[in-house]
XYZ file of C-alpha atoms in Angstrom:
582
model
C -10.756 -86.521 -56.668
C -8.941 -86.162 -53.816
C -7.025 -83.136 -55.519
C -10.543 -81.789 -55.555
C -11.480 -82.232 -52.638
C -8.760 -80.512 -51.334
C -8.958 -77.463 -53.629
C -12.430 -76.955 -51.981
C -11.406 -77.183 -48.686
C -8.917 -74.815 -49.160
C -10.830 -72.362 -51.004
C -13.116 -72.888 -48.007
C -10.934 -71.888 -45.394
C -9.894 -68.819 -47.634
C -12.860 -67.641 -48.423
C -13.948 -67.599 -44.334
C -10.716 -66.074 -43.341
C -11.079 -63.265 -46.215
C -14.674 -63.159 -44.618
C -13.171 -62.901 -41.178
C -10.602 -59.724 -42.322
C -13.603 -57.558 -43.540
C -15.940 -58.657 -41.046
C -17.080 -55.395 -38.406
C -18.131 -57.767 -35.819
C -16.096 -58.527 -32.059
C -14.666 -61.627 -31.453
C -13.924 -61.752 -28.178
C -9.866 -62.478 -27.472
C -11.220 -65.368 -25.070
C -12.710 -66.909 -28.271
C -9.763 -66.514 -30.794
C -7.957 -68.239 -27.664
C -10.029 -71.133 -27.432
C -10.096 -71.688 -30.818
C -6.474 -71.793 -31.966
C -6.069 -74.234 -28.257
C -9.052 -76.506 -29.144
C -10.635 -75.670 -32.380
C -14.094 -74.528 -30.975
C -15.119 -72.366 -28.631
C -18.352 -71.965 -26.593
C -19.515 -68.621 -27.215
C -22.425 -66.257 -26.580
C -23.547 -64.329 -30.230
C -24.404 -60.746 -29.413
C -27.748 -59.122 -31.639
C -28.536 -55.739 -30.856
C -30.813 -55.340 -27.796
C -34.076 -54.531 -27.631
C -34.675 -52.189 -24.515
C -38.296 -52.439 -23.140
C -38.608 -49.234 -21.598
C -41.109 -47.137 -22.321
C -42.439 -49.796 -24.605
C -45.365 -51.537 -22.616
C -48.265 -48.900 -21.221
C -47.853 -48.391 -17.615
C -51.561 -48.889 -16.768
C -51.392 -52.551 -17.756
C -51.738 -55.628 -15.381
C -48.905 -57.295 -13.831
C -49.709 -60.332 -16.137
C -50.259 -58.264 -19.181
C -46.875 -56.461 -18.611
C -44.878 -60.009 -18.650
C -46.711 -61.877 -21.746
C -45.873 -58.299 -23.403
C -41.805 -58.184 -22.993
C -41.909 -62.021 -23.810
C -43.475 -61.524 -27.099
C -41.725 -58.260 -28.090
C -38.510 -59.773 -27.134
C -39.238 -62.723 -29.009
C -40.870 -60.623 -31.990
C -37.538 -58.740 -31.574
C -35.339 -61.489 -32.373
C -37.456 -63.983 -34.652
C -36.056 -62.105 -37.581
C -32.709 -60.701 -36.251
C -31.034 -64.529 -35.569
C -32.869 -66.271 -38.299
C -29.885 -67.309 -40.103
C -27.055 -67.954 -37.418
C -30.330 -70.271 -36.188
C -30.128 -72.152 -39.816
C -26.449 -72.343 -39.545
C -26.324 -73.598 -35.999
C -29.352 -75.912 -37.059
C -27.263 -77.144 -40.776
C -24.402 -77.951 -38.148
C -25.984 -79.655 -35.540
C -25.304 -77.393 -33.148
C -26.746 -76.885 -29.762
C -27.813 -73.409 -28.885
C -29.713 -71.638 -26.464
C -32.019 -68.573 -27.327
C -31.716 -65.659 -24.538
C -34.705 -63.339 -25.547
C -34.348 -60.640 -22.232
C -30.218 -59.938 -23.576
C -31.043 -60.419 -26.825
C -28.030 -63.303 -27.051
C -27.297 -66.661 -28.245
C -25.389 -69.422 -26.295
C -23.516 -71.611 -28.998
C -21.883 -74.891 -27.305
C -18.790 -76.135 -28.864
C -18.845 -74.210 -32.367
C -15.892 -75.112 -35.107
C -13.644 -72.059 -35.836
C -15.115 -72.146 -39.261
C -18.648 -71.437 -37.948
C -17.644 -69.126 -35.749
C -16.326 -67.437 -38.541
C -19.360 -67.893 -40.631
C -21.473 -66.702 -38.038
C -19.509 -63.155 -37.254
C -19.503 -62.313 -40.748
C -23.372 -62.104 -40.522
C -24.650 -58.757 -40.371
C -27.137 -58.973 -37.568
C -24.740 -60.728 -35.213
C -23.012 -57.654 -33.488
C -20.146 -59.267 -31.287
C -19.267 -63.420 -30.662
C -18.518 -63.531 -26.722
C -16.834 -65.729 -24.567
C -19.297 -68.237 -22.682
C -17.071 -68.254 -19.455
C -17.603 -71.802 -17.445
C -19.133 -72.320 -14.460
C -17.778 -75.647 -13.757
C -14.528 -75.114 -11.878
C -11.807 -74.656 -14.882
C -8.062 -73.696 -12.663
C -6.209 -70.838 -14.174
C -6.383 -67.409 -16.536
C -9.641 -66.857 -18.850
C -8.171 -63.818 -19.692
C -5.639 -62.507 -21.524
C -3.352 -59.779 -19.735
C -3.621 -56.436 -21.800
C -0.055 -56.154 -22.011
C 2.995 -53.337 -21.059
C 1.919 -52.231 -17.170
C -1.675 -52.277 -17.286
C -4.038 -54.535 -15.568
C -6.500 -56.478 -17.053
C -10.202 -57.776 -15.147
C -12.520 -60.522 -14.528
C -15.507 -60.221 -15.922
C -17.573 -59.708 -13.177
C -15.539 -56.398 -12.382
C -15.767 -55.237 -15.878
C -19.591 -55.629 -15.898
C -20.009 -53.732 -12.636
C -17.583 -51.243 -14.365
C -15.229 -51.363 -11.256
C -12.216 -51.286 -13.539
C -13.591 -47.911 -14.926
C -13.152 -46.659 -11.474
C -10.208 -48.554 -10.666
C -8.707 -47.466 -14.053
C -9.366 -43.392 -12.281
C -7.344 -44.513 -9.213
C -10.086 -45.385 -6.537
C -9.110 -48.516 -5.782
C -10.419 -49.039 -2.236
C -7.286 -47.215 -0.501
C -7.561 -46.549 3.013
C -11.156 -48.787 3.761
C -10.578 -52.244 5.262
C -13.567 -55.375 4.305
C -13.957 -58.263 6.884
C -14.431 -61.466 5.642
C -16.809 -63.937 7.775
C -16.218 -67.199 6.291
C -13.871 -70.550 6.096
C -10.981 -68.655 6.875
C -8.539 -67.715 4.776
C -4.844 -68.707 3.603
C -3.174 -65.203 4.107
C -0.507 -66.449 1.681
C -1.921 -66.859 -1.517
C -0.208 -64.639 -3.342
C -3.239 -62.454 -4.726
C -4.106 -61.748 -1.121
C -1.148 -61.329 1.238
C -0.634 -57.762 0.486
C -3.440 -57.226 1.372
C -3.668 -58.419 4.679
C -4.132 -55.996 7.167
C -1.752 -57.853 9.431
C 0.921 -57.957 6.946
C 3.843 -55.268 6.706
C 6.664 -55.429 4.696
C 7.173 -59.084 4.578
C 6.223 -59.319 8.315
C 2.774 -60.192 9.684
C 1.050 -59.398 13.142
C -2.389 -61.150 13.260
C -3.372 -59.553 16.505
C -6.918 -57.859 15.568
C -7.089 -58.919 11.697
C -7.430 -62.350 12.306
C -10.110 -64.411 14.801
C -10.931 -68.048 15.216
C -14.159 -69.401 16.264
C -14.198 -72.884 15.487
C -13.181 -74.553 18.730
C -14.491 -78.182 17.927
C -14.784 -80.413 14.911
C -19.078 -79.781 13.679
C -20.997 -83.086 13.925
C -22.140 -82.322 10.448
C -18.143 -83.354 8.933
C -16.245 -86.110 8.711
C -16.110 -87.618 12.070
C -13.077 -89.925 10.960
C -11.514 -86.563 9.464
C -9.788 -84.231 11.701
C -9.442 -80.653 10.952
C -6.591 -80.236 8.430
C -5.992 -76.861 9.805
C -6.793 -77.270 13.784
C -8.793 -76.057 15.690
C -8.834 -72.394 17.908
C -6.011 -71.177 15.358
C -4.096 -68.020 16.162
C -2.978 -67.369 12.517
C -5.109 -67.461 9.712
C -6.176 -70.871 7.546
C -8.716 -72.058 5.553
C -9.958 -75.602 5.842
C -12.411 -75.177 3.198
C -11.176 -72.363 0.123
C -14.329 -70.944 -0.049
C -13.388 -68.070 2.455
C -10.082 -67.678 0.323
C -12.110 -67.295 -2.798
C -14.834 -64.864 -1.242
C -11.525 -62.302 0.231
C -10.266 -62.807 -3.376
C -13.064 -61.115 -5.210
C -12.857 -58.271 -2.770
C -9.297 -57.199 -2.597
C -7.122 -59.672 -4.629
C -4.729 -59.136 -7.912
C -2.909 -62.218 -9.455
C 0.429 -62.430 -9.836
C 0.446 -61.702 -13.527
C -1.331 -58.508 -12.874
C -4.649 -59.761 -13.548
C -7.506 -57.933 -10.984
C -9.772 -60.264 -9.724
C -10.732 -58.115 -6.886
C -13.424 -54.861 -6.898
C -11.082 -52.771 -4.033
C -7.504 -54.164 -4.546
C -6.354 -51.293 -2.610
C -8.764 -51.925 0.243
C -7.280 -54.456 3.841
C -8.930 -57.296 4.335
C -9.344 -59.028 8.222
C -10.880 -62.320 8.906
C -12.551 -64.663 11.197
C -13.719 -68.428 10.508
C -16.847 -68.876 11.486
C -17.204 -72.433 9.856
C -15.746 -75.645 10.166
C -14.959 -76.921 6.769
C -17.832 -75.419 5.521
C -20.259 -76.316 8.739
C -21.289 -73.764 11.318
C -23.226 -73.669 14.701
C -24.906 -71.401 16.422
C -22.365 -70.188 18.309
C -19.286 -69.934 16.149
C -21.479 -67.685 14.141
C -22.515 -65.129 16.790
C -18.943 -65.464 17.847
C -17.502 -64.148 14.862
C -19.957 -61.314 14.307
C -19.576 -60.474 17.841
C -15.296 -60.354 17.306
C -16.240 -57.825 14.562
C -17.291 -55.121 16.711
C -14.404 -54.657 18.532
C -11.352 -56.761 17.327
C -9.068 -58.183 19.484
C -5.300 -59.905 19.806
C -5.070 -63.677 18.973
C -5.601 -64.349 22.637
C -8.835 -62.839 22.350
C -8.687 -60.028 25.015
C -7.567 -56.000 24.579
C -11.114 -55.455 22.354
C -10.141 -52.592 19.960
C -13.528 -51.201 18.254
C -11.458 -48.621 16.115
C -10.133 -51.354 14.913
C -13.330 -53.116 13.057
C -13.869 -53.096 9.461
C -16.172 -50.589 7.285
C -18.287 -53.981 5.503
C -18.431 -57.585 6.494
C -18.814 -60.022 3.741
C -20.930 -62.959 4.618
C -21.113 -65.371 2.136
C -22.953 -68.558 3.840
C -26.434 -69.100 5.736
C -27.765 -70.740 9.388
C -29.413 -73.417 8.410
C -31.251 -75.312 11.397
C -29.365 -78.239 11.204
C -26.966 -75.887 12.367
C -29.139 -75.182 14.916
C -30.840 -71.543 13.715
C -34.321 -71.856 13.522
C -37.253 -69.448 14.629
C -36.330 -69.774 18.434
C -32.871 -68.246 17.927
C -32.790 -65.841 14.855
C -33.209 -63.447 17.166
C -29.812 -63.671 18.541
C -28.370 -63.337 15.274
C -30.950 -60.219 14.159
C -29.895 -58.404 16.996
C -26.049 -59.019 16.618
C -26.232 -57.591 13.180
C -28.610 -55.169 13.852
C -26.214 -53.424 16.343
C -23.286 -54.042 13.852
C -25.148 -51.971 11.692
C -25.615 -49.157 14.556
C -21.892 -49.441 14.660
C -21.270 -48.300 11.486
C -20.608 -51.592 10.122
C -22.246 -52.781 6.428
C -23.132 -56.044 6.870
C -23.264 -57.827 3.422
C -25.716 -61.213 3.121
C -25.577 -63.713 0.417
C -29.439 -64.305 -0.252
C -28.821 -67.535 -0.618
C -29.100 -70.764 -3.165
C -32.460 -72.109 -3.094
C -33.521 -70.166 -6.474
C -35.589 -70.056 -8.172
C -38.768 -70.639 -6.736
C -40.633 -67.698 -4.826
C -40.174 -67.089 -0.813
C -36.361 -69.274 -1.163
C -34.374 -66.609 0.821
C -35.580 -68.423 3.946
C -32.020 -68.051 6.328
C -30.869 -65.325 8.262
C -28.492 -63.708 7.621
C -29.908 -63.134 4.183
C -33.465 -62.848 5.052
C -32.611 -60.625 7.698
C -34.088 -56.660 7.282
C -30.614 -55.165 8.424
C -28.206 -56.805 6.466
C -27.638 -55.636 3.006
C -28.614 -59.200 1.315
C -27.261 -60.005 -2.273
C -28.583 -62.258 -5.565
C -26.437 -63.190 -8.398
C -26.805 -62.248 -11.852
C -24.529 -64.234 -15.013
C -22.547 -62.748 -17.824
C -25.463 -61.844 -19.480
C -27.092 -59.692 -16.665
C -29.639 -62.658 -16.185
C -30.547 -63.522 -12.615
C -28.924 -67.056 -11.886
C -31.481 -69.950 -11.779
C -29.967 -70.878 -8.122
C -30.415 -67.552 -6.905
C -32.696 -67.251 -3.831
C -35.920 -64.946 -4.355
C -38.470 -63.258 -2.002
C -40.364 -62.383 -0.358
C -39.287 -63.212 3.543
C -42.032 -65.109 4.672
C -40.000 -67.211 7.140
C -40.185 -64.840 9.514
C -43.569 -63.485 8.841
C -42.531 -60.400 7.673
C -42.950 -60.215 4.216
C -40.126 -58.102 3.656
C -38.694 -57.314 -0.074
C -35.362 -59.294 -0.684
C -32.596 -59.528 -2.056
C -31.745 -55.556 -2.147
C -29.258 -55.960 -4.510
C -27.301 -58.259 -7.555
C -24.301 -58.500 -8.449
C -22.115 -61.057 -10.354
C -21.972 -65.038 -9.372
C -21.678 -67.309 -12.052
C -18.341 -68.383 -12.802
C -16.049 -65.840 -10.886
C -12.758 -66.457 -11.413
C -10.926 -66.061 -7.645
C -7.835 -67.654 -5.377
C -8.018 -70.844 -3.855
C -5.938 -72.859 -1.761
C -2.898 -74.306 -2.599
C -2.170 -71.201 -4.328
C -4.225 -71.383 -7.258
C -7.140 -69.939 -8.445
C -10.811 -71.327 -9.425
C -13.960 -70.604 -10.859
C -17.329 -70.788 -8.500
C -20.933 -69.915 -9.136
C -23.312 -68.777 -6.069
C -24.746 -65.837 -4.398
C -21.313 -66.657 -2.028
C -19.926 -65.157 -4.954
C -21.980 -62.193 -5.344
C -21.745 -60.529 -2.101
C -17.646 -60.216 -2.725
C -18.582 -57.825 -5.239
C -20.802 -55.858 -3.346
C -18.920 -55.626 0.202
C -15.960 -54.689 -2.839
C -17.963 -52.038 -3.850
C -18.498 -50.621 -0.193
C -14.793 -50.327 0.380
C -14.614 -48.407 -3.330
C -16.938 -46.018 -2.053
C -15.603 -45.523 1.159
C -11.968 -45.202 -0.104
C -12.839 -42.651 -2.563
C -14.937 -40.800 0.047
C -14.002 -41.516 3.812
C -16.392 -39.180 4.796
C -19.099 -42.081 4.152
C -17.386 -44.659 6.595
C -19.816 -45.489 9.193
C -23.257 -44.328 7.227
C -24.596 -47.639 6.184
C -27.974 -46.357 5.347
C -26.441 -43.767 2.757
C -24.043 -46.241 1.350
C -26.840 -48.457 0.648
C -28.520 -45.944 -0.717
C -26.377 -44.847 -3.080
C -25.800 -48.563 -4.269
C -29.719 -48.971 -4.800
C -30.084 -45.607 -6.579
C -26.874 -46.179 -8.709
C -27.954 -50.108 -9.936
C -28.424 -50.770 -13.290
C -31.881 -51.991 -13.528
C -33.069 -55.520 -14.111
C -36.699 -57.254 -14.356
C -37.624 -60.964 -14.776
C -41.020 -61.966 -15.471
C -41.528 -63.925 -12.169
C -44.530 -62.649 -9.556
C -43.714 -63.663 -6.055
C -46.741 -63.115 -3.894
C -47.815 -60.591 -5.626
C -44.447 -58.570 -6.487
C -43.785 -58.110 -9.828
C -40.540 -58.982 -11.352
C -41.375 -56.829 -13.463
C -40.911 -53.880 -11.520
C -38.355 -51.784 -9.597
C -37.012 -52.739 -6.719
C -38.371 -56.625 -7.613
C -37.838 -59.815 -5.429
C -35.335 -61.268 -7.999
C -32.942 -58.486 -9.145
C -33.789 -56.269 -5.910
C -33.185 -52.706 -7.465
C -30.649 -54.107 -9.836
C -27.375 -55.368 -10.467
C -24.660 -53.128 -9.093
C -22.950 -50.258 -11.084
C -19.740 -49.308 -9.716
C -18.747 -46.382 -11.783
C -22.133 -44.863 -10.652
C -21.853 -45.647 -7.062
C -18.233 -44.039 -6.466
C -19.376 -41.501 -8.764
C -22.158 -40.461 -6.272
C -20.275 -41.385 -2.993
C -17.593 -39.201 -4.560
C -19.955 -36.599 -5.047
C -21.876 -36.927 -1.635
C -22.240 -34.044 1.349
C -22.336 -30.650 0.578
C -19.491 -30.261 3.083
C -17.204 -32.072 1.147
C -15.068 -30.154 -2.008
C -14.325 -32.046 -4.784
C -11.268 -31.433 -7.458
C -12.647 -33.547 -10.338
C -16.512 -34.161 -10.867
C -17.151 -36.792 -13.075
C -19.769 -36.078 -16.045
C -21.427 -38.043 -18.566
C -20.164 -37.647 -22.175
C -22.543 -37.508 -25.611
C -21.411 -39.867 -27.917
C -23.161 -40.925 -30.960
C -24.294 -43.133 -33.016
C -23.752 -45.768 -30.606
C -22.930 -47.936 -31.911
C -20.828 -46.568 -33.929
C -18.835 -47.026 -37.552
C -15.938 -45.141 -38.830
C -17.254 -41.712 -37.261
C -17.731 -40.847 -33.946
C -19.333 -37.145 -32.378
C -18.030 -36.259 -28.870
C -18.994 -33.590 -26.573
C -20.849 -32.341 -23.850
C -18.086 -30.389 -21.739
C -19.433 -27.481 -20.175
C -17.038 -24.706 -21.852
C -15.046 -24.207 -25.258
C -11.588 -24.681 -24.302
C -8.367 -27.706 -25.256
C -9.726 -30.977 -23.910
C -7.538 -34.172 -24.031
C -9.567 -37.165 -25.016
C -8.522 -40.756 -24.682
C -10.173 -43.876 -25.676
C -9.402 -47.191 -23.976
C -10.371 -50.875 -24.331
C -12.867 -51.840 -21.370
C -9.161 -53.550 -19.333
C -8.095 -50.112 -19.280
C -5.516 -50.276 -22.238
C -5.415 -46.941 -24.358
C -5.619 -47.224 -28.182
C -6.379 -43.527 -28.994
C -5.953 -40.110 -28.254
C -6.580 -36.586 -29.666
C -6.853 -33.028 -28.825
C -10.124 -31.218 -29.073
C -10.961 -27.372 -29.031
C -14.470 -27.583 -29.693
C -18.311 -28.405 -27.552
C -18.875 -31.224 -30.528
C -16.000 -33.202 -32.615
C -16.055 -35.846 -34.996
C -13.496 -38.421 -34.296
C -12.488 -41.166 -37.373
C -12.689 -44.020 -35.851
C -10.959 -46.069 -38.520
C -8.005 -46.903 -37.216
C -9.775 -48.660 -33.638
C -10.411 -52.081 -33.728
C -14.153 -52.826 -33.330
C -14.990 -53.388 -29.463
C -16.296 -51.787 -26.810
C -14.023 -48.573 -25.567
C -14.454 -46.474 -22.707
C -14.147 -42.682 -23.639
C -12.178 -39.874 -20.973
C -12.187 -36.411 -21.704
C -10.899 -34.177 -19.544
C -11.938 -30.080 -19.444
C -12.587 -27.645 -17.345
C -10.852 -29.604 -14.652
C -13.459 -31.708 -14.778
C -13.435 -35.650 -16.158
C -16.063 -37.045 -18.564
C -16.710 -40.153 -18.936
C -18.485 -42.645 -21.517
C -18.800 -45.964 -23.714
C -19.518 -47.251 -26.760
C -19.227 -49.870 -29.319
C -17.825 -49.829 -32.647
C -19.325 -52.160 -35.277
């Protein structure tokens, strides 16, 4: 019996493994990981999408519109994830059904139902289900030989797509408003404005305005870094995370940062994560014109292109209606300055009329939700309208990712966090992108803005908040949409007819997508040699060919299915596209 027994077993394991070798589906390298360290893995299934557009007739109610994408999504998927829902359910396994990305979360899944599951023929790719609770260290594997690899919030925005072209934020410099910051965490110092060649000078990258320990902490606590500092520290780690996911690159080559070429400066504006009134219109007011760390000798050539402001004035801080003023008029003038000013909306989600602070709720900052893995709005996520202020006014403008983004932290490590805090790193990231590839843009904050909103990727929730549709473009969830990096750059690249550019970038025709074992390219202007390469989404190359022809069919056989980004270059001109192979 027991000979048996284990004669079945084995055959078992063979027969999934065999099942596993043929299989055309993705498993992500962050599952295969997880499963050989623990023997399950938490992982998102992947069915092919339904897209809505054009789908549900535009002269239908706001109401109408919503019950229809709920039941064609679900309609969509009833069939699709029938049986990895028997399997899951046979197992005792708890799952959660994502109809708007067409996904399924799967908690804590044996390797042998993983396996089971990506040999089924709707499931398209098993994901990693990144964690939002804190976990220290790498969740991602380094490509290998000299390339970088990204988090994932950087690889959704498709800033390593950009990066991966060489704008990488050189020459624009991002403020951070926050905690402070420890300036020696190793995925940070080099990027330091103040920091040269192993030296530092803090004198206008670094300001303190925390002169007294905030009633709201620890009265028996004193400050672990002081108080009216003249180098800079972080009592808190939040600030240190926030600078992270703007400029930062681990020591194992790992990007965790949208501009890694980009300077960073700093002020704290907080004491261990507490505020006041005036420490905050302190440290907007150093931005303007930066000055040495005795605070005199004001330098405004000196400010940065975008402040990130990941935090809120709440009135026990003392903001309330009497005094937002003061703070809409310091960043109001900030932004006639030249100076993006970057908002989290806020955490109060996800009820209607939550983004209820300034600076979020404020009309001329640039104010910023947070969206997951899955391009789903977080549930903490503040929503609009303003009606704090009376005004009504759309927010958020913008989403970007803030669910478990992987960044530095004190002590030298490196942490995941979940907020709209989060969020706005990408996006004041994204500024410094744009302005690096294009300094012409520095100081036109209405354009950049522009460019961000026009270049989003689209996203819609089924949520009305006084009256606004989620449902429709710009909403008061998504705002216009969760930002696309490759686009923006693209277009800032692109922008003023003054302005002469060596390489345009171009979309490329690919099809099917997905794809098999065959894949047509083209869409080059002019017959001529043009040098294609196809790279994993990290940036690592795993095939290349020469083409002489508008349209070729590349065999795809020998690539590993995935997702790849596509360059072609012609013409003197780069194209650029993705797809998956199934």
């Amino acid at each position: 019996m027991k000979f048996l027994r284990f004669l079945t077993s084995l055959l078992i394991i063979i027969f999934c493994h065999f099942n596993q070798l043929f299989a055309q589906v993705y498993i992500e390298p962050g599952v295969q990981r997880e499963l050989k360290e623990k023997g399950f893995s938490s992982c998102v299934l992947a069915f092919q999408p339904l897209i809505l557009k054009d789908k549900i007739p535009a002269n239908r109610s706001k109401t109408e519109k919503g019950n229809t994408a709920y039941n064609l999504l679900k309609n969509h998927l009833k069939d699709n994830i029938l049986e990895a829902c028997t399997i899951l359910d046979k197992s005792k396994i708890k799952y959660r059904i994502n109809y708007l990305s067409s996904t399924i979360n799967a908690y804590h899944c044996p390797e042998a139902i993983v396996i089971k599951l990506a040999g089924l023929t709707n499931v398209k790719a098993v994901l990693y289900n990144y964690s939002f609770d804190g976990i220290k260290g790498d969740f991602q594997e380094n490509s290998g030989g000299n390339r970088d690899s990204y988090t994932w919030g950087i690889i959704k925005t498709e800033a390593n797509v950009i990066q991966e072209l060489g704008y990488r934020g050189q020459g624009a410099v991002v403020g951070g408003n926050d905690t402070g910051f420890d300036w020696t965490h190793p995925a940070i110092t080099t990027r330091y404005r103040g920091y040269n060649n192993g030296g530092v000078d803090h004198n206008y990258n670094w300001h303190d305005a925390i002169h007294e320990v905030s009633p709201l902490s620890n009265p028996n606590q004193n400050n672990p870094c002081g108080l009216s500092l003249t180098a800079p520290c972080d009592d808190h780690s939040h600030g240190t995370h926030t600078v992270g996911t703007m400029v930062g690159v681990k020591e194992d080559n790992e990007v965790i940062g949208m501009a890694p070429d980009a300077k960073w400066i700093g002020t704290r504006n907080m004491e261990r994560g507490n505020g006041s009134l005036q420490s905050y219109l302190e440290a907007l007011d150093w931005f303007l014109a930066p000055t040495d760390t005795n605070d005199l000798n004001p330098d405004p050539a000196k400010s940065p292109h975008v402040i990130n402001n990941s935090w809120y004035c709440s009135e026990e801080e003392g903001c309330n209606v009497d005094n937002w003023n003061l703070m809409q008029v310091s960043i109001a003038n900030l932004k006639a300055a030249g100076i993006v000013v970057v908002a989290s909306a806020g955490n109060s989600g996800p009820r209607c009329e939550s983004i209820a602070f300034v600076p979020g709720m404020l009309d001329e900052v640039f104010s910023v939700g947070a969206t997951n893995q899955v391009d789903t709005i977080a549930g903490f996520s503040s929503r609009g309208l303003v009606t704090a202020d009376g005004s009504n006014r759309l927010k958020p403008d913008i989403a970007a990712p803030g669910v478990g983004v992987l960044s530095s932290v004190l002590n030298h490590q490196y942490s995941y966090s979940s907020g709209t805090s989060m969020a706005g790193p990408h996006v004041a990231g994204l500024v410094a992108l744009m302005v690096g590839a294009n300094p012409d843009l520095a100081g036109q904050v209405d354009t950049i803005q522009e460019i961000i909103k026009r270049t989003a990727d689209p996203l819609t929730l089924d949520q009305t908040c006084n009256g606004l549709s989620g449902l429709d473009i710009p909403n008061p969830i998504y705002g216009h949409g969760r930002i696309n990096a490759f686009k923006a750059v693209t277009a800032a690249i692109n922008h003023g007819t003054n302005k002469t550019v060596s390489n345009k970038y171009h979309s490329l025709q690919l099809y099917p997508n997905p794809a098999n074992d065959q894949l047509v390219i083209g869409g080059w202007l002019n017959d001529g040699v043009v040098h294609v390469e196809i790279c994993e989404m990290n940036g690592k190359p795993v095939f290349s060919s020469i083409l002489n022809q508008r349209y070729s069919t590349l065999n795809l056989e020998p690539v590993p299915p995935g997702t790849y980004l596509v360059r072609a270059i012609a013409d003197r001109s780069v194209y650029i596209g993705k797809f998956v192979k199934i």
